[in-house]
Short mmCIF file of C-alpha atoms in Angstrom, two decimals:
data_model
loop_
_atom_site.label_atom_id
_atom_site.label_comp_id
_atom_site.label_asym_id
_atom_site.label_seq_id
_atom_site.Cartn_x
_atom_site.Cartn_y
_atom_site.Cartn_z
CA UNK N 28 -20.14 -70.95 -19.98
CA UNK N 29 -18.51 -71.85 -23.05
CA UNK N 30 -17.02 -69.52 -25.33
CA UNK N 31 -18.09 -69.79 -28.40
CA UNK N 32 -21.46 -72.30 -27.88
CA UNK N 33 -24.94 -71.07 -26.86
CA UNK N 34 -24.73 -72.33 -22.96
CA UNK N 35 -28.25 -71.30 -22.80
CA UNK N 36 -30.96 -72.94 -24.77
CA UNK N 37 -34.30 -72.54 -21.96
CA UNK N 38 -36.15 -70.71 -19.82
CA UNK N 39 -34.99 -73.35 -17.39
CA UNK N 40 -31.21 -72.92 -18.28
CA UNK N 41 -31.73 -69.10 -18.18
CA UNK N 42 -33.48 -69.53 -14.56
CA UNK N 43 -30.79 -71.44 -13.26
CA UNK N 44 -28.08 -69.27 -14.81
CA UNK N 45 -29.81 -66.02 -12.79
CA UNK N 46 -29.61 -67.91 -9.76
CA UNK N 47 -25.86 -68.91 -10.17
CA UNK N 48 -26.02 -65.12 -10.42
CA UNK N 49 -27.61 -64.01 -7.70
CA UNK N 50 -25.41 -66.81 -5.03
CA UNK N 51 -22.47 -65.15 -6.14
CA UNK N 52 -23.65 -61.37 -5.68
CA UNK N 53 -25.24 -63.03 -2.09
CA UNK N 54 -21.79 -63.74 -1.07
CA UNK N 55 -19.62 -60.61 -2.36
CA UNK N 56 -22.64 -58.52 -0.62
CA UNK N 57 -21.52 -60.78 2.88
CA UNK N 58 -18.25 -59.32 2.62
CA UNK N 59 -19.16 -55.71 1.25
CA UNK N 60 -21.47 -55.50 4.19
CA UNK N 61 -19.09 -56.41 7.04
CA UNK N 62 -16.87 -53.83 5.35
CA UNK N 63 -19.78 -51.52 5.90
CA UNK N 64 -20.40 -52.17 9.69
CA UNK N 65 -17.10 -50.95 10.47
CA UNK N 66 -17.26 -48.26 8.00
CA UNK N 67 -20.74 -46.75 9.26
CA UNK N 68 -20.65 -43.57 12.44
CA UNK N 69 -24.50 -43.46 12.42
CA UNK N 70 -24.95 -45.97 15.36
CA UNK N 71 -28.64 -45.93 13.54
CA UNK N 72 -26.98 -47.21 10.22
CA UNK N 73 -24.96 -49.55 11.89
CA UNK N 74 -27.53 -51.24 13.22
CA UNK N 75 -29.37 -51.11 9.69
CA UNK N 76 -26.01 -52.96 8.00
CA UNK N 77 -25.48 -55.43 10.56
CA UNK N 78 -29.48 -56.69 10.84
CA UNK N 79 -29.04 -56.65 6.50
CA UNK N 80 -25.95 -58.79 6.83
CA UNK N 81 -28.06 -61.51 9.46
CA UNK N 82 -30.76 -61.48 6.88
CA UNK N 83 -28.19 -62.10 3.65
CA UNK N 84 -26.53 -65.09 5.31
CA UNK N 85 -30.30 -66.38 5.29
CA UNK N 86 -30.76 -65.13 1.91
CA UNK N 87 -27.63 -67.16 0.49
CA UNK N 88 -29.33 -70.33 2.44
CA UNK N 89 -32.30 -69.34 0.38
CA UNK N 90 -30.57 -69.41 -2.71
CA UNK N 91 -29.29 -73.08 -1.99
CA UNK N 92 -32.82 -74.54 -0.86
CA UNK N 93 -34.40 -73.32 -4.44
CA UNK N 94 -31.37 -74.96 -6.00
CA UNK N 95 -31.41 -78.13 -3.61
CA UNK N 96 -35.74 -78.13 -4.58
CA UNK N 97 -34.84 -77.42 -8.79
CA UNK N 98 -32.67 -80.35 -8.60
CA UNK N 99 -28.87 -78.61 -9.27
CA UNK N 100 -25.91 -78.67 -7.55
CA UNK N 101 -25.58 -74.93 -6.03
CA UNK N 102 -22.40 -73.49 -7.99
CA UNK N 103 -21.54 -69.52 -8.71
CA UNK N 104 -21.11 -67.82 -11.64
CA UNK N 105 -19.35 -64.65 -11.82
CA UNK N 106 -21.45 -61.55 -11.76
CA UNK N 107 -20.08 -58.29 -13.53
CA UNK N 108 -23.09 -56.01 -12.18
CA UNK N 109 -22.18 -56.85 -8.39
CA UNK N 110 -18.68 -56.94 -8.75
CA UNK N 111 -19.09 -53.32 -10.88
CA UNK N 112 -21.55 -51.93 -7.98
CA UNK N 113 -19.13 -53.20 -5.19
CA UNK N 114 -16.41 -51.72 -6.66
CA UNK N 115 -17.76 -48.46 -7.03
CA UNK N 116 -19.22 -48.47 -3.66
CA UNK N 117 -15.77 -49.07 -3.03
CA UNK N 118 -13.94 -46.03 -5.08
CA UNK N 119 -16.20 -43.59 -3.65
CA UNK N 120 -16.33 -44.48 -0.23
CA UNK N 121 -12.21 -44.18 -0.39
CA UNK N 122 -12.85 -40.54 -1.42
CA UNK N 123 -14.48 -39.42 1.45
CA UNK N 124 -13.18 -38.32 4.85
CA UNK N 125 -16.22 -36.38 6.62
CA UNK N 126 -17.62 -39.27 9.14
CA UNK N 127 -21.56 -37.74 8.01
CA UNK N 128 -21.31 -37.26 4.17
CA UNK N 129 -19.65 -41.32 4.08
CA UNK N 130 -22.75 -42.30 5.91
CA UNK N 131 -24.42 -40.63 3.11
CA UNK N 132 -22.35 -42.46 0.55
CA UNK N 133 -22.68 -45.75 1.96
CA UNK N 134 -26.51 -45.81 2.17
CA UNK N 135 -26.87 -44.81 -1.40
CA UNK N 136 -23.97 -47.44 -2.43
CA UNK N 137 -26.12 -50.09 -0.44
CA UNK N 138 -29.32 -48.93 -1.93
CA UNK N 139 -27.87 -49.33 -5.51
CA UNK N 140 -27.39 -52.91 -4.62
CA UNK N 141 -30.57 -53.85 -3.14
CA UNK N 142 -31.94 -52.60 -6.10
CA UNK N 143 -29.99 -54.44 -7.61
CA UNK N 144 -31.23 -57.57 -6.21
CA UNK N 145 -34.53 -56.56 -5.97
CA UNK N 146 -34.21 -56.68 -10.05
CA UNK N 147 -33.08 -59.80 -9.86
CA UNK N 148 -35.50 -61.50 -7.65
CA UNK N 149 -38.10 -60.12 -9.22
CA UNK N 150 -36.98 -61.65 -12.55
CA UNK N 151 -36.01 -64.78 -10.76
CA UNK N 152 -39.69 -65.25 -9.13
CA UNK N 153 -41.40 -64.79 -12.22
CA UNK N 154 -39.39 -67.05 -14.11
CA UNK N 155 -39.70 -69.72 -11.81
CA UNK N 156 -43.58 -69.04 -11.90
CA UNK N 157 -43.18 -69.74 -15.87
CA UNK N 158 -41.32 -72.91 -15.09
CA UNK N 159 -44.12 -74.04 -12.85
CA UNK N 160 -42.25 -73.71 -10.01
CA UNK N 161 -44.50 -71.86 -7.43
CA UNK N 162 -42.38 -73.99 -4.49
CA UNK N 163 -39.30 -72.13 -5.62
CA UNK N 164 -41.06 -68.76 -6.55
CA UNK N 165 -42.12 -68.66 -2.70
CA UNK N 166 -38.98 -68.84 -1.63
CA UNK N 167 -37.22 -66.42 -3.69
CA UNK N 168 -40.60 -64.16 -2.89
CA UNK N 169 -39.65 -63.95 0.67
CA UNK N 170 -36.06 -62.63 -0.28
CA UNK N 171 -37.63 -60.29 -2.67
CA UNK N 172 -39.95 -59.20 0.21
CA UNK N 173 -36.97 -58.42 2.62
CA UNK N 174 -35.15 -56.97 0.03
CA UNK N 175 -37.54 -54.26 -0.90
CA UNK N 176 -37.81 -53.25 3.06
CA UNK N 177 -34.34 -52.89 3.34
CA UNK N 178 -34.46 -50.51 0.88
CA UNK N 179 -37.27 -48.63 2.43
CA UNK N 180 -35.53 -48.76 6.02
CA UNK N 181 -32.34 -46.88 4.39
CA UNK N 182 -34.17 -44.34 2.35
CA UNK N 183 -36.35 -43.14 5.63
CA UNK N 184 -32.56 -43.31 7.24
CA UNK N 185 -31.41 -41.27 4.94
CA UNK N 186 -34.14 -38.99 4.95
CA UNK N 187 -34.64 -38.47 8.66
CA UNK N 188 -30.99 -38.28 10.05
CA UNK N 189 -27.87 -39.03 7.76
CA UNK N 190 -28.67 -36.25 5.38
CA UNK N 191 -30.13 -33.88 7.17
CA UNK N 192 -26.98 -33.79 9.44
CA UNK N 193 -24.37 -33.73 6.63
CA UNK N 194 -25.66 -30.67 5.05
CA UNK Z 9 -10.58 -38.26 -8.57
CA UNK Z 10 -7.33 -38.60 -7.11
CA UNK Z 11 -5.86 -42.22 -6.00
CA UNK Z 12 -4.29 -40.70 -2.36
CA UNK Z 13 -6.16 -37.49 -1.75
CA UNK Z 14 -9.97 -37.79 -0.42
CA UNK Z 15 -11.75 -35.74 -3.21
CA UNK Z 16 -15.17 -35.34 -1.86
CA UNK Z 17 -15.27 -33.12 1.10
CA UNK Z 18 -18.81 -32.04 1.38
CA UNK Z 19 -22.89 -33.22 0.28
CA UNK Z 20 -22.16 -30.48 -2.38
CA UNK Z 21 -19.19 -32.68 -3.95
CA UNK Z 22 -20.90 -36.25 -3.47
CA UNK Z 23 -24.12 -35.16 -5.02
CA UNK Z 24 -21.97 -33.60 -8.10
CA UNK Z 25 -20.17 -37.06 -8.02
CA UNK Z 26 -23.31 -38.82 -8.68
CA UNK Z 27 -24.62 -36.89 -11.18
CA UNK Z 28 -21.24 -37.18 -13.07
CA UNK Z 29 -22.14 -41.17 -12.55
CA UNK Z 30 -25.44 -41.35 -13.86
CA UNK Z 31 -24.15 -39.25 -16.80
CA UNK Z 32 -22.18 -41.37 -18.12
CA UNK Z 33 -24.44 -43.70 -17.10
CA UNK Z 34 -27.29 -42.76 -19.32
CA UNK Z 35 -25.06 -42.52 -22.09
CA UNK Z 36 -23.81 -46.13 -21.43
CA UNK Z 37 -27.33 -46.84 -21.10
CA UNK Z 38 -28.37 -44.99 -25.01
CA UNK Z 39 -25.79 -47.46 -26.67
CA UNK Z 40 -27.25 -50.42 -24.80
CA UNK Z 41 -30.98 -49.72 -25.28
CA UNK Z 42 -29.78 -49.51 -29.51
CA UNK Z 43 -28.46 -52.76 -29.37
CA UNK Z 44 -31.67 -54.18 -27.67
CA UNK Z 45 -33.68 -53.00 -29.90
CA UNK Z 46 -31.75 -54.73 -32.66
CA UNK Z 47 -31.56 -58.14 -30.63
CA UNK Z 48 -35.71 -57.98 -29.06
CA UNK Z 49 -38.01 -60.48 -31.77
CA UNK Z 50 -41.56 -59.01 -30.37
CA UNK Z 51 -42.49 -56.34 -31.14
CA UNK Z 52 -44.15 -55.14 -28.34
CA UNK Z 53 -40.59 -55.67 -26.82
CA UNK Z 54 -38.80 -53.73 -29.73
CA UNK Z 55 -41.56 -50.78 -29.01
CA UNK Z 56 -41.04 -50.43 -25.83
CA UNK Z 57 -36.83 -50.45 -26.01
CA UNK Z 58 -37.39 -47.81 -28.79
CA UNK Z 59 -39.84 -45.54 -26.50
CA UNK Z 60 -37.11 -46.01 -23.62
CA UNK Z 61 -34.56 -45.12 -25.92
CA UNK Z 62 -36.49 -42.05 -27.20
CA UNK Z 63 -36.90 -41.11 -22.89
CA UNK Z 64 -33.35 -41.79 -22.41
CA UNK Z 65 -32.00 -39.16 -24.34
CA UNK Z 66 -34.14 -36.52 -22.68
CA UNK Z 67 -32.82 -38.41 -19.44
CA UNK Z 68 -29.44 -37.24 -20.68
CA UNK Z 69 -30.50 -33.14 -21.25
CA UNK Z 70 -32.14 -33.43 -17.68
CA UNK Z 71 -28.85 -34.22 -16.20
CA UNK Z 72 -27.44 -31.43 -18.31
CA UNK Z 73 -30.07 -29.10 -17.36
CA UNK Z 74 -29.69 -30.09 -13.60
CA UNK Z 75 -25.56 -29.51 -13.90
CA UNK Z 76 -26.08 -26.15 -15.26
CA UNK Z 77 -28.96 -25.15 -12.49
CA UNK Z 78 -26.03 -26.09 -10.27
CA UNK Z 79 -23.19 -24.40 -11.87
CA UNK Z 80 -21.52 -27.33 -12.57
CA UNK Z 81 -19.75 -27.57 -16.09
CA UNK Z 82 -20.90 -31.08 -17.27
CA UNK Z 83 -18.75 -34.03 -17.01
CA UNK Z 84 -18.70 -38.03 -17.21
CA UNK Z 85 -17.00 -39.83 -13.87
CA UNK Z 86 -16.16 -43.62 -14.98
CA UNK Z 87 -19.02 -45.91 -13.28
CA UNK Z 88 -17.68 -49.30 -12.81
CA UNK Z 89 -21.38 -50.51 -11.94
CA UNK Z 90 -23.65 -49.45 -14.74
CA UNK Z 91 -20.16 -51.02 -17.05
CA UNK Z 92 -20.73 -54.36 -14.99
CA UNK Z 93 -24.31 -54.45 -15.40
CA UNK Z 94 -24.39 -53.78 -19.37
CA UNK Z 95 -21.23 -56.10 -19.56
CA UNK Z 96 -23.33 -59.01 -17.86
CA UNK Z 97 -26.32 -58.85 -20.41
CA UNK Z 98 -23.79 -58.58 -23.05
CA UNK Z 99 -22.56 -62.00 -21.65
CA UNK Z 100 -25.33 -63.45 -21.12
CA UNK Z 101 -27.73 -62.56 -24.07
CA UNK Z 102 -25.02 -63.88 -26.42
CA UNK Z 103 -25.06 -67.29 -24.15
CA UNK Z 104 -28.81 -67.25 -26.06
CA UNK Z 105 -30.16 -68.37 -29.04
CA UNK Z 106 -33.56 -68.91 -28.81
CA UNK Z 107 -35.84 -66.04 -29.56
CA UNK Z 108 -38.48 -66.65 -26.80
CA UNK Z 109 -35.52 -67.28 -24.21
CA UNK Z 110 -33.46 -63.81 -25.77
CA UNK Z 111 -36.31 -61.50 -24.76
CA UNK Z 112 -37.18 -62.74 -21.66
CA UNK Z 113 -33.07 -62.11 -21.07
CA UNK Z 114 -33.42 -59.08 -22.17
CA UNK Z 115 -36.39 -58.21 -20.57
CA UNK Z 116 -34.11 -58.70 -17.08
CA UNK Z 117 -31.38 -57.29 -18.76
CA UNK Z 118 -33.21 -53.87 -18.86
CA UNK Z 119 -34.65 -54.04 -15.36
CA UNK Z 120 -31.30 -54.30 -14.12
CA UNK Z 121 -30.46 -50.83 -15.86
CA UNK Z 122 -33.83 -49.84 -14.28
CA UNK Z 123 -33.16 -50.40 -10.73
CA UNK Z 124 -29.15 -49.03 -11.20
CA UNK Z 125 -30.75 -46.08 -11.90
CA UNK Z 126 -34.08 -45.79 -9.59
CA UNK Z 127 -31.34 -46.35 -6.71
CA UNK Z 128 -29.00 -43.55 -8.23
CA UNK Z 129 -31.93 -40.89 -9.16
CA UNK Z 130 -33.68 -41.72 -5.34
CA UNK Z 131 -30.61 -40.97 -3.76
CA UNK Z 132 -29.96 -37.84 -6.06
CA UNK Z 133 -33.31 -36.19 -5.64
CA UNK Z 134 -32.99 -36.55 -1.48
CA UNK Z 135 -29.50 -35.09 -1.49
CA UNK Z 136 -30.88 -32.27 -4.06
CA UNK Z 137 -33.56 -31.21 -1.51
CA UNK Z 138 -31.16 -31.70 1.41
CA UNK Z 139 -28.28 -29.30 -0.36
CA UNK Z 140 -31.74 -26.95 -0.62
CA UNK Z 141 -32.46 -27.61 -4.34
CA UNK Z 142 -35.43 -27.89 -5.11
CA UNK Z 143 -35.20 -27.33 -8.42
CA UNK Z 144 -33.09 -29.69 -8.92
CA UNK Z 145 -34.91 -32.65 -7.40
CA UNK Z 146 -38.05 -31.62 -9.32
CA UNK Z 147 -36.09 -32.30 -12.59
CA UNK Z 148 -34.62 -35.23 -10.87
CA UNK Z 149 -37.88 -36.98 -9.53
CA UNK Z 150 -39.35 -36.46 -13.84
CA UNK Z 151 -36.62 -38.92 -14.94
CA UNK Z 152 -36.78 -41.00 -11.12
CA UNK Z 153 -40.76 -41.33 -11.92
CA UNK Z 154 -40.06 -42.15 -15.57
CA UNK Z 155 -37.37 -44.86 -14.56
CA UNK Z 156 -40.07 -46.74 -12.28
CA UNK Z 157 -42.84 -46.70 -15.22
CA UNK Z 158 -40.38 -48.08 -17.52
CA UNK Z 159 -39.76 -50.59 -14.85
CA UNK Z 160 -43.12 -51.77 -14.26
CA UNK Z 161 -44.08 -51.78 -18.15
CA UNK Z 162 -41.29 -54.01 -18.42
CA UNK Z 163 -42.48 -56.36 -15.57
CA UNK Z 164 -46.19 -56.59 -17.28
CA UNK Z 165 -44.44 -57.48 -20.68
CA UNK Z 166 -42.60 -60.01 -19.15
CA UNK Z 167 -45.38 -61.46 -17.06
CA UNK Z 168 -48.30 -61.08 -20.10
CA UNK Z 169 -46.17 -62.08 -23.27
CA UNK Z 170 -42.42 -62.84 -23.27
CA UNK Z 171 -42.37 -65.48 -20.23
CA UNK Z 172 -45.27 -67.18 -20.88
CA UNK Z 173 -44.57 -67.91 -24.76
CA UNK Z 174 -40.82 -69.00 -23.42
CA UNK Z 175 -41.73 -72.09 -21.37
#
C-alpha cells in the first residue's frame, strides 16, 4: 500500500486487503506450527499441533480458492498482529525449560492465534456476505468452523492433562 | 526476562508472565480504544468504543487487584502481539477514507483486540484455578466474560448497521 494515498476506498478493497492478511498469517502459522511439533512432550499435544498444521495447509488452499472465485491474483501482505503473536509465542517459549509448564505455554501461545484467526474469519465471512459473496463466505465459513474447534480441542487439553500435571 | 537464562521455572512464574502481558496490554488497549472513538462516524459505533473504554479501565484495576491477591508487585512485560495487532489497524485504518468503509475497519480492528485478549484471559483463569486460585480466576473470568460480550456486540453492529450501509 502506498504511503501517503488512501489504498483503500471499498468494502471490496477492504475485503480483499483482510484476505491478503489472513494468506500471510496462514503461512507464518505453517512454520510456527512445525516449530511446535518438535517443541511439544505431551504426545496428546503433539498430535493436536500436527492434525492443526494438516488442516492449515488446507486452510491456505482455502484462502487461494476465495481469491481464485473474487477474481484476484492471490498475493500477501504483511501482517503485524501475526508476526507480533509469533514472536511472542516465540520469546516466551525460549524462557522456559520445564518439559510440562512449555506445554502449557505453547497451548496458550497457539490459542492466542486461533483467536486470532477466528477474528479474522469472522470479519472476513461477513464482509464477503455484504459483498454478495455467499460462494466465498462458505468457504471462509468452513475455516472459521475448524478454527473455532481447534480452539476448543486445546482448551479441554489444557484443562484435562497439561495443566493439571505442571502444577 | 533475561536473553540466556530461562526465566520462568514454574506455572507460578508463567501465569505472573501473562498477567504482566495483558497489563500492558490493556493499557495499550485504553490508548487505542481513545483514538477509535475519535476516528468511528456512527454513533452507535462511537457509544459502544466509549462504553469499552469506560470497561477497560476497570479491566486494568482487575489485573491490579488480581497481582496484589497474588503478592505480586505490579508490572508491565513488553507484548510484541497486542503492539502488532494495534500497529496493523493503525496501518490499515489510515489506508481508509471513506466513512462507511473506516468503521467497518474498525469494527475488525477491535475484534482483533477482543480475541488477543479472550485467548490471554481463558488461558489465565485455567492456570489461576490450576495454581489453586480461585480467587483469582473469579476476578479473571468478570473481565474474560466482559471481553466476549464486547465481542459479540461488536459482531451485531457490524452485521445490523456498519456493513450493510458500506456496500
Amino acid at each position: 500500500m502506498g504511503l501517503f494515498s488512501k489504498d483503500i476506498k471499498t468494502m471490496d478493497d477492504l475485503f480483499v486487503h483482510q484476505l491478503k492478511d489472513v494468506y500471510y498469517a496462514e503461512k507464518r502459522i505453517l512454520g510456527a506450527l512445525e516449530d511446535m511439533v518438535g517443541k511439544a512432550s505431551s504426545g496428546e499435544l503433539r498430535q493436536a499441533f500436527e492434525r492443526h498444521l494438516v488442516q492449515t495447509r488446507n486452510h491456505v488452499a482455502r484462502v487461494e480458492q476465495v481469491f481464485q472465485q473474487h477474481g484476484v491474483e492471490p498475493e500477501t501482505t504483511k501482517c503485524p498482529a501475526i508476526d507480533g503473536i509469533i514472536d511472542e509465542a516465540d520469546d516466551v517459549s525460549g524462557e522456559v525449560e520445564d518439559k510440562r509448564v512449555l506445554d502449557a505455554a505453547l497451548i496458550a501461545a497457539a490459542q492466542a492465534v486461533e483467536h486470532y484467526e477466528i477474528a479474522r474469519y469472522g470479519t472476513l465471512v461477513a464482509w464477503a456476505k455484504t459483498l454478495g459473496r455467499p460462494d466465498c463466505a462458505s468457504i471462509l465459513q468452513q475455516t472459521l468452523d475448524e478454527e473455532k474447534a481447534t480452539d476448543e480441542a486445546l482448551t479441554s487439553l489444557a484443562e484435562l492433562h497439561v495443566n493439571a500435571t505442571a502444577r
